[in-house]
Coordinates of C-alpha atoms and ligand atoms in Angstrom, one line a residue:
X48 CA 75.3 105.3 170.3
X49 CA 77.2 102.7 168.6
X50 CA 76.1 104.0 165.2
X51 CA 77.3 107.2 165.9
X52 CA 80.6 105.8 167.0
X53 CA 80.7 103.9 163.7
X54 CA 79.9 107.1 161.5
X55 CA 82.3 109.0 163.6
X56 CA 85.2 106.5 162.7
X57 CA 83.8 106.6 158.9
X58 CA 84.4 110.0 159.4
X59 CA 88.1 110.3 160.4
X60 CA 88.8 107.6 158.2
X61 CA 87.3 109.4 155.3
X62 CA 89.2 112.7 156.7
X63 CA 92.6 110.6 156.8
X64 CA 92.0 109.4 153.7
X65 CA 90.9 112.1 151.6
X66 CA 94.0 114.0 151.4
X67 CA 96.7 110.9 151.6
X68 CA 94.1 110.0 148.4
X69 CA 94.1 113.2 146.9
X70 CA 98.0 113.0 146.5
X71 CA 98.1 109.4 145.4
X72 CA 99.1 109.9 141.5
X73 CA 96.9 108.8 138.8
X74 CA 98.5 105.7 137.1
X75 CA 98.3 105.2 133.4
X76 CA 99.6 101.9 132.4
X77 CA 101.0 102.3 128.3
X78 CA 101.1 98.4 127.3
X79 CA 102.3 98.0 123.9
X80 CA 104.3 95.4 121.7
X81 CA 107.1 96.9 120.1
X82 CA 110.7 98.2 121.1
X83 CA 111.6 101.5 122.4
X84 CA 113.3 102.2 119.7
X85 CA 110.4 102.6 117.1
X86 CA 108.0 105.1 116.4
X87 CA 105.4 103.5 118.7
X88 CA 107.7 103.2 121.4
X89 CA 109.4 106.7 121.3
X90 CA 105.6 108.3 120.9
X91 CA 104.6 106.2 124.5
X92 CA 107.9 107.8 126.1
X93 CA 107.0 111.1 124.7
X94 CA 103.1 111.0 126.0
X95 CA 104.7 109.6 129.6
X96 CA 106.5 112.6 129.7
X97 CA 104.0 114.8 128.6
X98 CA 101.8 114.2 130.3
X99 CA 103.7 113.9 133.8
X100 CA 104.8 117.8 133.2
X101 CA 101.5 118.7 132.0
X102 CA 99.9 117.5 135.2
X103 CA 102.4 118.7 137.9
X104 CA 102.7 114.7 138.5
X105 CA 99.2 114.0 139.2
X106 CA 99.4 111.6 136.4
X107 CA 102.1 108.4 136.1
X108 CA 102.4 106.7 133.3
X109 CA 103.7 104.0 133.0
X110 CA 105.3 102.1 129.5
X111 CA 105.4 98.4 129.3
X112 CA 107.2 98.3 125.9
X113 CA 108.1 94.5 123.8
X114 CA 104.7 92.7 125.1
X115 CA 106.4 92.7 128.9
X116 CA 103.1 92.7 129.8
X117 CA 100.6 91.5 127.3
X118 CA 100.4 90.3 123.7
X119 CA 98.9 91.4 120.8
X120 CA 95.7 89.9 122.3
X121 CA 95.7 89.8 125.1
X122 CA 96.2 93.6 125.6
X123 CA 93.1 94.5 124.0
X124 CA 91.2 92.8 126.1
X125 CA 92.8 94.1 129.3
X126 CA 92.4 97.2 128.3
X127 CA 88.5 96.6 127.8
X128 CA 88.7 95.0 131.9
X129 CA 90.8 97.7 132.7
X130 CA 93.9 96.4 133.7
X131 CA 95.8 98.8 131.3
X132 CA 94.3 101.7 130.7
X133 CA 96.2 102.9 127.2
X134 CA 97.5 100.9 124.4
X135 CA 98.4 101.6 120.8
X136 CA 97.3 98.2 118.8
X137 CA 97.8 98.8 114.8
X138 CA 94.9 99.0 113.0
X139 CA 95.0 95.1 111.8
X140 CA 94.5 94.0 115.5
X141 CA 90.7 95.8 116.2
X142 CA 89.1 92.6 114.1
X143 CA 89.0 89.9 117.1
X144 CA 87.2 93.0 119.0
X145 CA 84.4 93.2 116.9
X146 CA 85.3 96.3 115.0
X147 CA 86.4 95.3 111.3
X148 CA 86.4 98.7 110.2
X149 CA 89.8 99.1 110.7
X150 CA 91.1 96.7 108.5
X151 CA 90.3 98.9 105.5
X152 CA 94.1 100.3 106.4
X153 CA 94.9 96.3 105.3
X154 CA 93.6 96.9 101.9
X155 CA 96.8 95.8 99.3
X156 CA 98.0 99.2 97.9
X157 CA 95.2 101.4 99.5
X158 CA 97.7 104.2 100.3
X159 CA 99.9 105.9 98.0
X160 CA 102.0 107.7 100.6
X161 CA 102.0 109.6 104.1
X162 CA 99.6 113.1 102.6
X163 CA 96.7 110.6 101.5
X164 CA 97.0 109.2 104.9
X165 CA 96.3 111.8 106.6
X166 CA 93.5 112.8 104.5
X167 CA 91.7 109.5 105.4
X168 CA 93.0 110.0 109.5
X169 CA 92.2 113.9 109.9
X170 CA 89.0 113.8 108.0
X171 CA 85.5 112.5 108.4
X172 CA 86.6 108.8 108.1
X173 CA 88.9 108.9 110.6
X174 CA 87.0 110.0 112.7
X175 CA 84.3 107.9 112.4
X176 CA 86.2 105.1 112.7
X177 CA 87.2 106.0 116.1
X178 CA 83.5 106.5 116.9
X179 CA 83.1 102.5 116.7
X180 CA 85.6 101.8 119.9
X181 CA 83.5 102.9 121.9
X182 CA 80.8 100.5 122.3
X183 CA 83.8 98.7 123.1
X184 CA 84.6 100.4 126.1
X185 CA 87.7 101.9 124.8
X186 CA 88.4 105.8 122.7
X187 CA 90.4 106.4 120.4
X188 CA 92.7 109.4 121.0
X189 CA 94.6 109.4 118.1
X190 CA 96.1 107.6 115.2
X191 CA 100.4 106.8 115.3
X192 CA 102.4 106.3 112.0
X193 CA 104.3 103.1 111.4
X194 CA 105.4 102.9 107.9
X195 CA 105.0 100.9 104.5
X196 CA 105.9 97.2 105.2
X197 CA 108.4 95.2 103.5
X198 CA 107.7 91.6 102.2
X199 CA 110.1 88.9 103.5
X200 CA 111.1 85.3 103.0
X201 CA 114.0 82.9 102.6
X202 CA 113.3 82.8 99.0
X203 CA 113.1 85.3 96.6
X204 CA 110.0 87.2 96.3
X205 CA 109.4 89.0 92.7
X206 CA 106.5 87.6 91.3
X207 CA 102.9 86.4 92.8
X208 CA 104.3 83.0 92.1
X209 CA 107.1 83.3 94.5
X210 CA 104.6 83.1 97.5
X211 CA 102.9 79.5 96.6
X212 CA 103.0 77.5 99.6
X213 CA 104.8 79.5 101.8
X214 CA 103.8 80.2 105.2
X215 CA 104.0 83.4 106.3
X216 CA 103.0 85.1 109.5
X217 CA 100.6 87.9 109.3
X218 CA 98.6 90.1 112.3
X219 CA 95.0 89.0 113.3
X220 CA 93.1 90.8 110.1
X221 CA 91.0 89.1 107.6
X222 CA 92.2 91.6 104.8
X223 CA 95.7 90.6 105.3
X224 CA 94.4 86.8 105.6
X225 CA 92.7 87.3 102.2
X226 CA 96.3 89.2 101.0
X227 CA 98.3 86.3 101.3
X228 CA 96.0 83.7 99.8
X229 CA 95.2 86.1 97.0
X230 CA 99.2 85.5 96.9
X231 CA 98.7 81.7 97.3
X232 CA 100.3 81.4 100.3
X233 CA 99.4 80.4 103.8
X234 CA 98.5 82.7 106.5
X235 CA 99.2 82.1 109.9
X236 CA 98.0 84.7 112.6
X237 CA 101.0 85.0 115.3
X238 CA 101.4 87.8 118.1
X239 CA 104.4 89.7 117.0
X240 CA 106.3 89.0 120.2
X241 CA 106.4 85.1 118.3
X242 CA 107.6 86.1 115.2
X243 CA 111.3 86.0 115.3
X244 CA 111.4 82.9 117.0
X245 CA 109.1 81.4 114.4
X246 CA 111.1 82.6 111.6
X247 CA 114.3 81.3 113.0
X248 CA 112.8 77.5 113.7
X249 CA 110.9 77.6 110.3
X250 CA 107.1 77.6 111.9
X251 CA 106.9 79.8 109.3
X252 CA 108.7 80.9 106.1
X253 CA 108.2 84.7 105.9
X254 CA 106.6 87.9 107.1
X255 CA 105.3 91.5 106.3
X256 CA 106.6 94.3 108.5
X257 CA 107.6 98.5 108.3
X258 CA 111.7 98.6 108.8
X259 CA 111.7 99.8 112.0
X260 CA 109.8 96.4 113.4
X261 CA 112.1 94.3 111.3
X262 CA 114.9 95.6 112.7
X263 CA 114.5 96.1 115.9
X264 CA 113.2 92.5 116.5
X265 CA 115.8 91.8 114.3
X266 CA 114.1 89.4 111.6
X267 CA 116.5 90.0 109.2
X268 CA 118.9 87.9 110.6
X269 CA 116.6 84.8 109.7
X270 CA 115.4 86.4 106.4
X271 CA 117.3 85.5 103.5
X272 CA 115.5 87.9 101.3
X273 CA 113.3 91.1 101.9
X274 CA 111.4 92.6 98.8
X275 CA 110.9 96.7 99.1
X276 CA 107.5 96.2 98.2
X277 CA 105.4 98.7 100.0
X278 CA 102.2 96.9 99.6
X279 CA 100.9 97.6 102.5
X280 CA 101.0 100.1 105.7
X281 CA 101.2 99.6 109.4
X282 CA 99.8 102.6 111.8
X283 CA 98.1 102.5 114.9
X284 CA 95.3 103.8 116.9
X285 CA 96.0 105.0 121.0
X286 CA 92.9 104.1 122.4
X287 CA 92.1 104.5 126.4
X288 CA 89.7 102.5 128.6
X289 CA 86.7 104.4 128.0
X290 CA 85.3 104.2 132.2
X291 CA 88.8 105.6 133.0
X292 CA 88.8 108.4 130.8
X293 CA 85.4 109.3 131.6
X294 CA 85.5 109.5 135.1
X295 CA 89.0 111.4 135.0
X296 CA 89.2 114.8 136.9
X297 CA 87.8 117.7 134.7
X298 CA 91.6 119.8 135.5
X299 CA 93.5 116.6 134.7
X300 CA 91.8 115.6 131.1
X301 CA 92.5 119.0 129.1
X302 CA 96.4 118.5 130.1
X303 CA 96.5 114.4 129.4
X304 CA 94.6 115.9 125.7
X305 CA 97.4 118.1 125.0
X306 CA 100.2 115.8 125.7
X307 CA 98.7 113.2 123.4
X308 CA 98.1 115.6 120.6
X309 CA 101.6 116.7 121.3
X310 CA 102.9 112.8 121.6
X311 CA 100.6 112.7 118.0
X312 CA 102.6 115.4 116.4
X313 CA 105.9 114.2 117.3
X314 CA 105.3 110.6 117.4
X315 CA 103.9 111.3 113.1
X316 CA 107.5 113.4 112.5
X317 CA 109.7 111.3 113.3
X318 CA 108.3 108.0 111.7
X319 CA 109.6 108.3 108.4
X320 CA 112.9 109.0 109.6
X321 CA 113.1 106.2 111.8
X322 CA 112.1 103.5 109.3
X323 CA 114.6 104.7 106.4
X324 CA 117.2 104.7 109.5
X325 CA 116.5 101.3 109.8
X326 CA 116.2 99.9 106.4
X327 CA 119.7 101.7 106.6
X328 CA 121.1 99.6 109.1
X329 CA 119.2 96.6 108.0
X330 CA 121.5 97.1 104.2
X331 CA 124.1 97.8 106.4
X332 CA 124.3 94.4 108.6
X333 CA 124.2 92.2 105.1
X334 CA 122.3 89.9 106.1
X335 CA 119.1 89.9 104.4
X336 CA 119.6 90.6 100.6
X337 CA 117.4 93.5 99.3
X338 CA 115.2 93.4 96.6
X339 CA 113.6 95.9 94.5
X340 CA 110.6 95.1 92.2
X341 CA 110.8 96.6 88.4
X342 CA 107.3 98.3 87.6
X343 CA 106.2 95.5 86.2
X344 CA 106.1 92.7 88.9
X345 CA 105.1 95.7 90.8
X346 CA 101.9 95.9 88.7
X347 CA 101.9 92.0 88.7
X348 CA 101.7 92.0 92.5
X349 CA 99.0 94.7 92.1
X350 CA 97.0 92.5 89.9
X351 CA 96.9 89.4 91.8
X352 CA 96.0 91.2 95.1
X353 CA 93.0 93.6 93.6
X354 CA 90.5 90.5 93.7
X355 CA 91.0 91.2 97.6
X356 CA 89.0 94.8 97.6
X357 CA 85.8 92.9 96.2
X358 CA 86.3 89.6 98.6
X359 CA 86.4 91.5 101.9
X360 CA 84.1 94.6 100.8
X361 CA 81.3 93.1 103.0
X362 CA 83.6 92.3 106.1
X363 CA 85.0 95.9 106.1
X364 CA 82.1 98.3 104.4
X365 CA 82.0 99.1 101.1
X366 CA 81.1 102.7 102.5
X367 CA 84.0 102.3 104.2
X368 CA 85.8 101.5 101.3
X369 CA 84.8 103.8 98.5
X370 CA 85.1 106.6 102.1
X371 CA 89.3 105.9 102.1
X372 CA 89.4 106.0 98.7
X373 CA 87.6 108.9 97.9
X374 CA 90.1 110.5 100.7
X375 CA 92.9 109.4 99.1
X376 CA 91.5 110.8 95.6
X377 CA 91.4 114.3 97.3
X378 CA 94.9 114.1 98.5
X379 CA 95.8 114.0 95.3
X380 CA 98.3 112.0 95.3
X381 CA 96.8 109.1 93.3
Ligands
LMR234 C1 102.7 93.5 114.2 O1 102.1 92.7 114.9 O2 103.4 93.1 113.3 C2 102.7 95.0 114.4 O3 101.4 95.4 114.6 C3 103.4 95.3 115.7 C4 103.3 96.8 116.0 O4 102.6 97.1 117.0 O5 103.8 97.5 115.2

């Protein structure tokens, strides 16, 4: 008797809940690093309100731009325990996580422009790549443009020699560890919420960064000097907690697809634009002196950073390796 008062209750309470659940939204929380104001943070707003009208509401998401809610580090592995399901981490920061892969994007040089870049995302590589998250409990959705990155110090840098001793802080990849001592300097791994500060107060004496992060966290107010360089590029993966995405309902996932490959499209358009805008406004303000290399200190910076393909082959794949740049061959543009 008592059992069957006890399923009866179960029952009810199932019958109560069941509906009140059904209308509960589905929450996606978007952690991520950078301002609003950037490609990144413009391509989250986008998704959010893709995917909201794509789903009648069924799905929330949420954006928790400028590390509000985790670092560089500490998102990745809340998104692995679930406590944000969607992040967009450049493709320096997949290292601590076990997949090194990624840091073939790292390489000195390694991309001529935005058409071989695509030839290495859209094809076989790219995808491939994305394939090794998910051992990791995580899958990647899509790849987000940043830009080239600038070089930046309080002295001038125009030759390898410029960087002796000077600290600099770089994201948590080997490659670009291996960059800056190729450069004799002295890397220092730092979450990019830190970095301003740790310009300002001389923890360290430079950085590497697109425009568009430069100037929206504004570090060129404590950079005397910023080399247009374009040694290196900064994109990122959107990757999802794998046990979420899985277990999402089958009339919910082809809608939250199209919004990202929507978010994709737009958030890749309008990069380019935003980082000239704000190397714009960066020339503008005065108050970091520009500096542009002559082809030849370009090739010397070339030089001195080439030892860096052979020194991290085996932490990154040669496959991987001669994969990107037989991409970037068929672009092209090289
Ligand atoms: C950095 O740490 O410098 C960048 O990866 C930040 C970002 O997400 O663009």
């Amino acid at each position: 008797m008592k059992h069957w008062i006890l399923a009866g209750a179960a029952v009810t309470a199932l019958a109560l809940a069941g509906p009140a659940a059904a209308q509960q939204p589905i929450v996606i929380k978007f952690s991520h690093v950078v301002a609003q104001d950037t490609p990144k943070g413009k391509g989250a707003l986008k998704f959010q309100e893709l995917a909201e009208k794509y789903t009648n509401g069924r799905v929330k998401v949420e954006v928790y731009p400028n590390s509000t809610l985790y670092k560089d580090k500490e998102e990745l592995e809340a998104l692995q325990l679930g406590a944000v399901q969607m992040l967009a981490p450049s493709n320096s920061k997949f290292g601590p996580i076990g997949v090194k892969e990624f840091e073939v994007f790292d390489l000195p040089f390694v991309l001529p422009d935005k058409v071989a870049l695509r030839r290495v995302t859209d094809g076989p590589l790219g995808k491939r790549l994305l394939k090794l998250l998910e051992p990791k409990g995580m899958v990647g959705l899509a790849y987000w443009d940043n830009g080239f990155k600038l070089m930046s110090a309080n002295k001038p840098l125009r030759e390898p020699e410029d960087f002796r001793g000077l600290k600099f802080r770089i994201q948590s990849s080997k490659v670009l560890e291996a960059q800056m001592r190729a450069l004799g300097s002295i890397p220092q791994v730092m979450a990019f919420s830190e970095v301003y500060q740790a310009l300002q107060t001389g923890v360290v004496d430079g950085q590497e960064n697109t425009p568009s992060n430069m100037y929206t966290q504004k570090m060129h107010e404590v950079q005397k000097y910023t080399t247009l360089s374009d040694h290196g590029y900064i994109g990122y993966v959107v990757v999802v907690n794998k046990k979420f995405w899985d277990g999402l309902p089958a009339d919910v996932k082809p809608s939250l697809e199209r919004a990202m490959a929507e978010a994709t499209k737009y958030s890749n358009e309008i990069s380019q634009k935003e980082n000239d805008e704000a190397l714009e406004d960066m020339k503008k303000s005065g108050k970091t002196e520009f500096i542009t290399l002559t082809p030849e200190q370009k090739a010397r910076w070339k030089e001195a950073l080439m030892p860096v393909y052979k020194d991290m082959a085996s932490r990154v794949g040669q496959n991987v390796i001669d994969d990107f740049e037989k991409a970037v061959k068929q672009s092209g543009t090289n």
